[in-house]
Structures are given as structure tokens and as C-alpha cells.
Amino acid sequence: MKAKLPLLALLATTCGVTAANWPGFRYDGLGISPEKSAPVKWSATENVRWRVVLPDAGNSSPIVWGNRVFITQAQGEKRSVVCFDRTNGKQLWQQSVSYAEKDDTHETNPHASPTPVTDGTRVIAWFGSAGVVCHDLAGKELWRRDLGKQKHQWGYGSSPVLFQDLCLLHFGSGTRTFLIALDKKTGEKIWQVDLPETDPPVRYDGFAGKQGQPIGSWSTPLILRGQRDEVVLSIVGEVRGFDPKTGRELWRADGLSPLVYTSAIVGEGVVFGSGGFGGSTLAIKAGGSGDLSNQKLWHVQKEKKNRISSGIIHKGHVFLCNMDGVAQCIELTTGKDKWQERLKGNGAKGEIWGSTVVVGENIYVMNQSGETFVFKANPEKLELVSVNPLNELSNSTLAISDGELFIRTSKTLWCISERK
């Protein structure tokens, strides 16, 4: 039950991609770019290689493979994958499925909010009740899979991830919630683990003292590769680890709140999970087996912060951005708060929904005014490098590829580059 695996095995993550590619949400889910540098200064008129106006709002993030940039896009009943030429922003193709039935979501969470994923041969997207769709990079549909009705008043948001020949998806939140593995070549179901969501007997988050309030998890699974491969997933009330080949549960730890917007992160031998809406935060040693609920490194049951943005683990610390626009640094193994400071821009909306990414020692995160803050991964203080305004609402996370940034706002897809 307490067996531990060698630390080296726990530090390995996604392999098989190059620095020039950004294949999925936050690269491999950890938000750590393998590149050495990226632009640190731009605006709506400076260092813009190209910009493309989008037909409607969206929260999904761009991904990049070779000369192609992909996003998901909803417009009316249509749920689309759209492909652009990375050199000039020209649209190469758009393939859509339609869903005409009532499809609940929150007004701030447009449909098609999950980020797609690619392995360089195929691109896979999840559209909630409209199903999972796979295309080749030229836009030919290879398969689609109907997983049934997804129903939650706030919609869906978890992005698909790839492991070997499998596409893994956290289907939820709502009345039907499960972790499923599909054959990435055919869409055939390989395994499924049901994850029923139940209202806790006592709530200590922002709905403290109230029952029958919303619960759910919008977390994206995290793939860890090593001596023992794992899928790490934050769900209602827990963080769990699964065998990605079979779906067998490897471990679990309770202590998360019943609303989870962030995705779990792992680094330096530690799993870090965080709830939302004044929920909880916890850390446990990676590589354990069985019930690890009583083996946490630390646990804060009720935070004062609300977190939608997923953080970064870097050199013994966790760097976070809270929904209210306050950046925060925490000691990874103790939970000690090192600093908190507001990221101050000039836009009207300072809330942060998009997640952080790091290039070298620079952390990037964008607020809802489309201002990207670049600050150093400094555990002693907030060391701001730049504030870069695009002046458009955004809830997405930027992508980094071959020294360029790809940013999705509610109106526009941008390529930021220092190249002439």
C-alpha cells in the first residue's frame, strides 16, 4: 500500500514531440515548454505576425503541429475543428458536426471549450454531447464516437489527451461522469471507469452550509510516463491515479472540494491538486499505491481563493494565478505561502481563467482583458517582466511553438512573433 517507485520514473512525462510542436492543452498538461525563449513584449500592433478574426467566442486553446495551428470553435449548432497555416493565418480547412438538441452550459463557457490534441497524424476533439471526432491533418474525418448526453448547467471543458494508441477523456461533469479510453485509430472503446459525483455531507467551500448546490470537475487528465505509467485526475472530492492501459485504479487521496476547475499537476515527485470557489488544496508524494488520504504532505481544507487557472511546478515551488488576478507562490512540499501579489494591468477585467505556461524562467498568463503577464519564476517575490495588451476578452491558455506565441481571444486568433 505504501510502495514507492523510483523518483526518476515519476519525473518522466509526455515524449515523442519536438520543441516546435505544441500538441495539446498546456503542451503535455504540465505547462512547461521545452523551448528556451519566447517573445516577452507585444501588443495589438507590435510583434504581430498575423491575426485572424474568429466567427464567435470560445475558450479552447490553440495547438500547433508543424505548419498547422488547430482550434475548436462553436457557432450555433455547429461544433468545429478549424485548421490554419501557421505562417500566415490562412484557414486551410474546417470540419463540423452539428448538435441540435438543448445543450446546457454557462454563458461564460461557450461550447467546444475543450482544447483538441494531436500526435502529428490525427487531431481529436471532444464536443460534449456532440461526441468525439477524429480527423487527419488534411481535414478528412477518420472516425467519430457518440458518448451520449453530457448534461451540466455549466457545460463541459476537459480536454482529450493521448497515451500510446489511446485517447483518454474525462467525460463530465454532470449526471454521467467517467474516464474513458478510446482507440485513437478507430474510436473503439477500450475501457471506461465510472466516476459518479455525489454531494458531500458537509460543504466547506464557497457553498459552505448549503446542500444541493452545483458540484463537478472540469479537470483534464494528466499522463505520466515512466517505470509505471499513470493517469492523474482531479475529480469531485479526490485526486486519483489510474493505469492508462486498463483503467485500474492505482491510488486515491481525498481532501479536494466538490468543485474542481483546475487540473492536477505533478513535478519533483509531488502531486498537487486544487479545488475551486474557496475550496481545498493538497499535495502528496507521487508513486504511491492504495488509499493515500492519510499520507498527504500538506492539506489546506478551505482556501480563501477561487482557482480556475492551473499552476506550474518549478524548482521546489508552485506558481499559481487565482481567479481574482492575484499571483501566488507556494512551497511545494510544505504548502508554505511565499508571496501573493496582484497582477496589475490597464484593462477593465482583471480576472484570470487561462492557465499558466513557463518558458525557461518566464511564466506567462493572460487575464480576461487579453493582457498577458510575463513574470519570473522567482520564489522570493513577484518579478514582473512585462504586461502585453491585446484588449480583447480571453479565457484561454497560450501555446508556444518555435519561438512564437499563439493566442486565442474571444474574437481573434493571434500569432505573436519577433521575426520579420
Coordinates of C-alpha atoms in Angstrom, one line a residue:
M1 CA 0.0 0.0 0.0
K2 CA 2.9 2.4 0.7
A3 CA 5.2 1.2 -2.0
K4 CA 7.1 3.9 -3.8
L5 CA 8.6 3.9 -7.3
P6 CA 12.0 5.4 -8.2
L7 CA 11.8 9.1 -8.4
L8 CA 13.3 9.1 -11.9
A9 CA 10.2 7.3 -13.2
L10 CA 7.9 9.9 -11.7
L11 CA 9.6 12.8 -13.5
A12 CA 9.1 11.5 -17.0
T13 CA 6.1 12.9 -18.9
T14 CA 5.0 13.0 -22.5
C15 CA 7.6 12.1 -25.1
G16 CA 7.6 11.9 -28.9
V17 CA 7.0 15.6 -29.6
T18 CA 9.6 18.2 -30.5
A19 CA 10.1 21.7 -29.3
A20 CA 8.5 23.2 -32.4
N21 CA 5.2 21.4 -31.7
W22 CA 2.5 22.1 -29.0
P23 CA 0.3 19.0 -29.2
G24 CA -2.3 19.6 -26.6
F25 CA -3.6 21.6 -23.6
R26 CA -0.6 23.1 -21.8
Y27 CA 1.7 21.2 -24.1
D28 CA 1.6 17.9 -22.1
G29 CA -0.7 19.2 -19.3
L30 CA 2.2 20.5 -17.1
G31 CA 2.5 23.8 -18.9
I32 CA 6.3 23.6 -19.2
S33 CA 7.6 24.5 -22.6
P34 CA 10.8 22.6 -23.8
E35 CA 11.9 25.8 -25.7
K36 CA 14.4 28.2 -24.3
S37 CA 12.8 31.5 -25.1
A38 CA 9.7 33.2 -26.5
P39 CA 8.6 36.8 -27.1
V40 CA 8.2 38.9 -23.9
K41 CA 6.9 42.1 -25.4
W42 CA 4.0 42.7 -27.8
S43 CA 0.7 44.5 -28.2
A44 CA -2.2 44.6 -30.7
T45 CA 0.2 46.4 -33.1
E46 CA 3.7 45.3 -32.1
N47 CA 5.3 41.9 -32.9
V48 CA 2.1 40.6 -34.5
R49 CA 2.9 38.2 -37.3
W50 CA -0.8 37.7 -38.2
R51 CA -4.3 37.8 -36.7
V52 CA -7.4 36.1 -37.8
V53 CA -10.9 37.2 -36.8
L54 CA -13.0 34.3 -35.4
P55 CA -16.8 33.8 -36.0
D56 CA -17.8 33.5 -32.4
A57 CA -16.4 33.4 -28.8
G58 CA -14.5 30.4 -27.5
N59 CA -12.4 29.2 -24.5
S60 CA -10.4 26.5 -26.1
S61 CA -6.6 26.9 -26.6
P62 CA -4.6 26.6 -29.9
I63 CA -2.4 23.6 -30.6
V64 CA 0.4 23.5 -33.1
W65 CA 2.0 20.7 -35.2
G66 CA 4.5 21.6 -37.9
N67 CA 3.0 24.2 -40.2
R68 CA -0.6 23.9 -38.8
V69 CA -2.5 25.5 -36.0
F70 CA -5.7 24.0 -34.7
I71 CA -8.6 25.3 -32.6
T72 CA -12.1 24.2 -31.8
Q73 CA -15.0 26.5 -32.5
A74 CA -18.7 26.6 -31.8
Q75 CA -21.2 28.6 -33.9
G76 CA -24.9 27.9 -33.4
E77 CA -25.5 24.2 -33.7
K78 CA -22.1 23.6 -35.3
R79 CA -19.0 22.2 -33.4
S80 CA -15.9 22.6 -35.5
V81 CA -12.2 21.8 -35.7
V82 CA -10.5 24.6 -37.7
C83 CA -7.0 24.4 -39.2
F84 CA -4.8 27.4 -40.1
D85 CA -1.5 27.8 -41.8
R86 CA 1.0 28.9 -39.1
T87 CA 3.0 31.1 -41.5
N88 CA 0.2 33.5 -42.5
G89 CA -3.0 32.5 -40.6
K90 CA -4.8 31.4 -43.7
Q91 CA -7.6 28.9 -43.0
L92 CA -6.8 25.6 -44.5
W93 CA -9.9 23.7 -43.5
Q94 CA -12.9 23.5 -41.2
Q95 CA -14.8 20.3 -40.4
S96 CA -18.0 20.4 -38.3
V97 CA -20.6 18.2 -36.6
S98 CA -24.0 19.5 -35.6
Y99 CA -25.9 19.1 -32.4
A100 CA -29.5 20.5 -32.5
E101 CA -30.8 19.4 -29.1
K102 CA -30.8 21.5 -25.9
D103 CA -27.2 21.7 -24.7
D104 CA -26.8 23.3 -21.3
T105 CA -23.8 25.5 -20.5
H106 CA -22.8 28.7 -18.7
E107 CA -22.8 31.9 -20.7
T108 CA -19.0 32.3 -20.0
N109 CA -18.3 28.7 -21.2
P110 CA -19.1 28.5 -24.9
H111 CA -19.5 25.1 -26.4
A112 CA -16.4 23.4 -27.9
S113 CA -14.3 24.7 -25.0
P114 CA -12.0 21.7 -24.7
T115 CA -8.6 22.0 -26.4
P116 CA -8.0 19.4 -29.2
V117 CA -5.0 17.1 -29.2
T118 CA -2.8 15.8 -32.0
D119 CA 0.0 13.3 -32.5
G120 CA 1.0 14.6 -35.9
T121 CA -1.1 12.1 -37.8
R122 CA -4.6 12.9 -36.4
V123 CA -6.3 15.6 -34.4
I124 CA -9.0 14.7 -31.9
A125 CA -11.6 16.9 -30.4
W126 CA -14.4 16.4 -27.8
F127 CA -17.7 18.4 -28.3
G128 CA -19.7 17.2 -25.3
S129 CA -23.0 15.7 -26.3
A130 CA -21.9 16.1 -30.0
G131 CA -19.3 13.4 -29.4
V132 CA -15.6 12.8 -30.1
V133 CA -14.3 13.4 -33.6
C134 CA -11.0 12.5 -35.2
H135 CA -9.6 14.0 -38.4
D136 CA -6.3 13.6 -40.2
L137 CA -4.2 16.7 -40.6
A138 CA -5.7 17.4 -44.1
G139 CA -9.2 17.5 -42.6
K140 CA -10.5 14.1 -43.6
E141 CA -12.8 12.6 -40.9
L142 CA -11.3 9.3 -39.7
W143 CA -13.9 8.4 -37.1
R144 CA -16.5 9.8 -34.6
R145 CA -17.8 8.4 -31.4
D146 CA -21.1 9.2 -29.7
L147 CA -20.6 9.0 -25.9
G148 CA -24.1 10.0 -25.1
K149 CA -25.6 13.1 -23.4
Q150 CA -23.4 15.4 -21.3
K151 CA -25.5 17.5 -19.0
H152 CA -24.4 20.1 -16.5
Q153 CA -25.7 23.6 -16.1
W154 CA -22.1 24.9 -16.6
G155 CA -21.3 22.7 -19.6
Y156 CA -18.0 20.8 -20.2
G157 CA -14.3 21.7 -20.5
S158 CA -12.0 18.7 -20.0
S159 CA -9.6 18.2 -23.0
P160 CA -8.7 14.8 -24.5
V161 CA -5.1 13.5 -24.1
L162 CA -3.1 10.8 -25.9
F163 CA -1.2 7.8 -24.5
Q164 CA 0.3 5.4 -26.9
D165 CA -2.6 4.2 -29.1
L166 CA -5.2 5.5 -26.7
C167 CA -7.2 8.7 -26.5
L168 CA -8.2 9.4 -22.9
L169 CA -11.1 11.6 -22.0
H170 CA -12.7 12.8 -18.7
F171 CA -16.4 12.9 -19.7
G172 CA -18.3 15.2 -17.3
S173 CA -19.3 17.0 -15.3
G174 CA -22.9 16.1 -14.6
T175 CA -25.3 13.2 -14.3
R176 CA -22.9 11.0 -16.3
T177 CA -19.2 11.3 -15.4
F178 CA -16.5 8.8 -16.4
L179 CA -12.9 8.4 -17.6
I180 CA -12.8 6.6 -20.9
A181 CA -10.0 5.3 -23.2
L182 CA -10.7 5.1 -26.9
D183 CA -8.5 3.6 -29.6
K184 CA -7.1 6.7 -31.2
K185 CA -7.1 5.0 -34.7
T186 CA -10.7 3.7 -34.7
G187 CA -12.6 5.4 -31.8
E188 CA -13.4 1.9 -30.3
K189 CA -13.9 1.9 -26.5
I190 CA -11.0 0.1 -24.8
W191 CA -12.1 0.7 -21.1
Q192 CA -14.2 3.0 -19.0
V193 CA -14.3 3.9 -15.3
D194 CA -17.4 5.5 -14.0
L195 CA -16.8 8.4 -11.6
P196 CA -20.2 9.2 -10.1
E197 CA -20.5 12.7 -8.5
T198 CA -22.2 12.8 -5.1
D199 CA -23.0 15.8 -2.9
P200 CA -20.7 15.8 0.2
P201 CA -22.4 15.6 3.6
V202 CA -20.8 18.8 4.6
R203 CA -19.5 21.6 2.3
Y204 CA -16.7 23.9 3.4
D205 CA -16.1 25.8 0.1
G206 CA -18.0 28.9 -1.1
F207 CA -21.3 27.0 -0.7
A208 CA -20.5 26.1 3.0
G209 CA -23.6 25.2 4.9
K210 CA -25.7 24.7 1.8
Q211 CA -26.7 21.4 0.2
G212 CA -27.9 20.8 -3.3
Q213 CA -25.5 23.3 -4.9
P214 CA -23.5 22.7 -8.0
I215 CA -20.7 20.1 -7.9
G216 CA -18.4 18.9 -10.6
S217 CA -14.9 18.6 -12.1
W218 CA -13.7 20.1 -15.4
S219 CA -10.1 18.8 -15.0
T220 CA -8.1 17.4 -17.9
P221 CA -6.3 14.1 -17.2
L222 CA -2.5 14.3 -16.9
I223 CA -0.4 11.5 -18.4
L224 CA 2.8 10.5 -16.6
R225 CA 5.2 8.2 -18.3
G226 CA 7.9 6.2 -16.5
Q227 CA 8.5 2.8 -14.9
R228 CA 4.8 2.9 -14.0
D229 CA 2.7 4.9 -16.4
E230 CA -0.2 6.8 -14.7
V231 CA -3.2 8.9 -15.5
V232 CA -3.7 11.5 -12.7
L233 CA -7.1 13.2 -12.5
S234 CA -8.7 15.6 -10.0
I235 CA -12.4 14.8 -9.5
V236 CA -15.1 15.8 -7.1
G237 CA -13.6 15.4 -3.6
E238 CA -10.5 13.4 -4.7
V239 CA -7.3 13.1 -6.7
R240 CA -6.8 9.6 -8.3
G241 CA -4.3 7.8 -10.3
F242 CA -5.1 5.1 -12.9
D243 CA -3.3 2.7 -15.1
P244 CA -3.8 4.2 -18.6
K245 CA -3.7 0.8 -20.3
T246 CA -6.5 -0.8 -18.3
G247 CA -8.2 1.9 -16.2
R248 CA -7.3 0.1 -13.0
E249 CA -7.1 2.5 -10.0
L250 CA -3.6 2.8 -8.6
W251 CA -4.2 5.2 -5.8
R252 CA -6.5 7.9 -4.4
A253 CA -6.4 10.7 -2.0
D254 CA -9.4 12.6 -0.6
G255 CA -9.5 16.2 0.5
L256 CA -10.5 18.1 -2.6
S257 CA -13.6 20.2 -2.6
P258 CA -16.7 19.3 -4.7
L259 CA -16.0 22.0 -7.3
V260 CA -12.7 21.5 -9.2
Y261 CA -11.8 23.7 -12.2
T262 CA -8.1 23.2 -12.3
S263 CA -6.2 20.2 -13.5
A264 CA -3.7 18.2 -11.3
I265 CA 0.0 18.8 -11.8
V266 CA 2.9 16.6 -10.9
G267 CA 6.6 17.5 -10.6
E268 CA 9.7 16.8 -8.5
G269 CA 8.0 13.7 -7.0
V270 CA 4.9 15.5 -5.8
V271 CA 1.2 15.5 -7.0
F272 CA -0.5 18.9 -6.4
G273 CA -4.3 19.3 -6.6
S274 CA -6.5 22.4 -6.0
G275 CA -10.3 22.9 -5.8
G276 CA -12.2 26.0 -6.8
F277 CA -14.6 28.5 -5.2
G278 CA -12.8 28.8 -1.9
G279 CA -12.1 25.0 -2.0
S280 CA -9.1 23.0 -0.8
T281 CA -5.5 22.4 -1.9
L282 CA -3.3 19.4 -1.2
A283 CA 0.0 17.7 -2.1
I284 CA 1.0 14.1 -1.8
K285 CA 4.1 12.2 -2.8
A286 CA 3.9 10.7 -6.2
G287 CA 4.3 7.0 -6.9
G288 CA 2.2 5.6 -4.0
S289 CA -0.4 2.9 -4.1
G290 CA -3.8 2.4 -2.5
D291 CA -5.5 5.0 -0.3
L292 CA -3.1 7.9 0.4
S293 CA -5.6 10.1 2.1
N294 CA -3.7 10.0 5.4
Q295 CA -0.3 10.4 3.8
K296 CA -0.6 13.9 2.4
L297 CA 2.4 16.2 2.6
W298 CA 0.0 19.0 3.4
H299 CA -3.6 20.0 3.1
V300 CA -5.5 23.3 3.3
Q301 CA -9.2 22.4 3.6
K302 CA -10.6 25.9 2.9
E303 CA -8.8 28.4 0.7
K304 CA -9.8 32.0 0.5
K305 CA -9.1 31.9 -3.2
N306 CA -11.0 30.7 -6.2
R307 CA -8.9 29.0 -8.9
I308 CA -9.7 28.2 -12.5
S309 CA -6.2 28.6 -13.8
S310 CA -3.8 25.5 -13.4
G311 CA -0.4 26.2 -12.0
I312 CA 3.3 25.4 -12.6
I313 CA 5.8 23.4 -10.5
H314 CA 9.2 24.9 -10.8
K315 CA 12.3 24.3 -8.6
G316 CA 10.5 23.3 -5.4
H317 CA 7.6 25.8 -5.7
V318 CA 4.1 26.0 -7.2
F319 CA 3.3 29.2 -9.1
L320 CA -0.4 29.9 -9.3
C321 CA -2.7 32.6 -10.5
N322 CA -6.0 33.0 -8.7
M323 CA -9.3 34.0 -10.3
D324 CA -9.1 37.5 -8.7
G325 CA -5.9 38.2 -10.6
V326 CA -3.6 37.6 -7.7
A327 CA -0.4 35.6 -8.5
Q328 CA 0.9 33.3 -5.7
C329 CA 4.0 31.2 -4.9
I330 CA 3.8 28.2 -2.5
E331 CA 6.5 25.8 -1.3
L332 CA 5.8 22.5 -3.0
T333 CA 6.5 20.1 -0.1
T334 CA 5.2 22.2 2.8
G335 CA 2.4 24.4 1.5
K336 CA 4.0 27.5 3.0
D337 CA 2.9 30.7 1.3
K338 CA 5.9 32.5 -0.1
W339 CA 4.2 35.5 -1.6
Q340 CA 0.9 36.8 -3.1
E341 CA 0.6 39.9 -5.3
R342 CA -1.9 41.2 -7.7
L343 CA -1.1 41.3 -11.4
K344 CA -2.0 44.8 -12.4
G345 CA -3.0 45.7 -15.9
N346 CA -4.9 48.5 -17.5
G347 CA -7.9 46.5 -18.8
A348 CA -11.3 46.5 -17.2
K349 CA -11.4 42.8 -16.4
G350 CA -8.5 41.6 -14.2
E351 CA -9.8 38.1 -13.5
I352 CA -7.7 35.1 -14.7
W353 CA -9.3 32.0 -16.2
G354 CA -6.5 30.9 -18.5
S355 CA -3.7 28.7 -17.2
T356 CA 0.0 29.4 -16.8
V357 CA 2.8 28.2 -19.0
V358 CA 6.6 28.6 -18.5
V359 CA 9.4 29.1 -20.9
G360 CA 12.8 28.9 -19.2
E361 CA 12.4 31.2 -16.2
N362 CA 9.5 33.2 -17.6
I363 CA 5.9 32.4 -16.6
Y364 CA 3.1 33.6 -19.0
V365 CA -0.6 34.0 -18.1
M366 CA -3.4 36.1 -19.6
N367 CA -6.3 37.9 -17.9
Q368 CA -9.8 38.4 -19.2
S369 CA -8.8 41.7 -20.8
G370 CA -6.4 39.9 -23.0
E371 CA -3.3 41.2 -21.1
T372 CA -0.6 38.6 -20.9
F373 CA 1.7 39.0 -17.9
V374 CA 5.2 37.7 -18.1
F375 CA 6.9 37.2 -14.7
K376 CA 9.9 35.4 -13.4
A377 CA 9.6 32.0 -11.6
N378 CA 11.1 33.7 -8.5
P379 CA 10.1 32.2 -5.1
E380 CA 11.1 35.3 -3.2
K381 CA 8.9 38.0 -4.9
L382 CA 6.8 38.9 -7.9
E383 CA 9.3 39.9 -10.5
L384 CA 7.3 41.3 -13.4
V385 CA 8.9 41.3 -16.8
S386 CA 6.1 42.8 -19.0
V387 CA 2.4 43.3 -19.5
N388 CA 1.3 42.8 -23.1
P389 CA -2.2 44.0 -24.0
L390 CA -4.4 42.7 -26.9
N391 CA -7.5 44.4 -25.5
E392 CA -9.9 41.5 -26.1
L393 CA -11.7 39.2 -23.7
S394 CA -9.9 35.9 -23.3
N395 CA -10.3 32.8 -21.1
S396 CA -7.8 30.6 -22.9
T397 CA -4.2 29.5 -22.5
L398 CA -1.5 30.4 -25.0
A399 CA 0.6 28.0 -27.0
I400 CA 4.3 28.3 -27.7
S401 CA 5.9 26.9 -30.8
D402 CA 9.3 27.5 -32.4
G403 CA 9.8 30.8 -30.6
E404 CA 6.3 32.1 -31.4
L405 CA 3.1 32.5 -29.3
F406 CA -0.4 31.5 -30.4
I407 CA -3.1 33.3 -28.5
R408 CA -6.9 32.8 -28.7
T409 CA -9.2 35.6 -27.6
S410 CA -12.9 35.7 -27.8
K411 CA -12.7 37.4 -31.2
T412 CA -9.3 36.6 -32.7
L413 CA -6.5 34.1 -33.2
W414 CA -3.1 35.8 -32.9
C415 CA 0.4 34.8 -33.9
I416 CA 3.0 36.8 -31.9
S417 CA 6.5 36.7 -33.3
E418 CA 9.7 38.7 -33.2
R419 CA 10.6 37.6 -36.7
K420 CA 10.3 40.0 -39.6

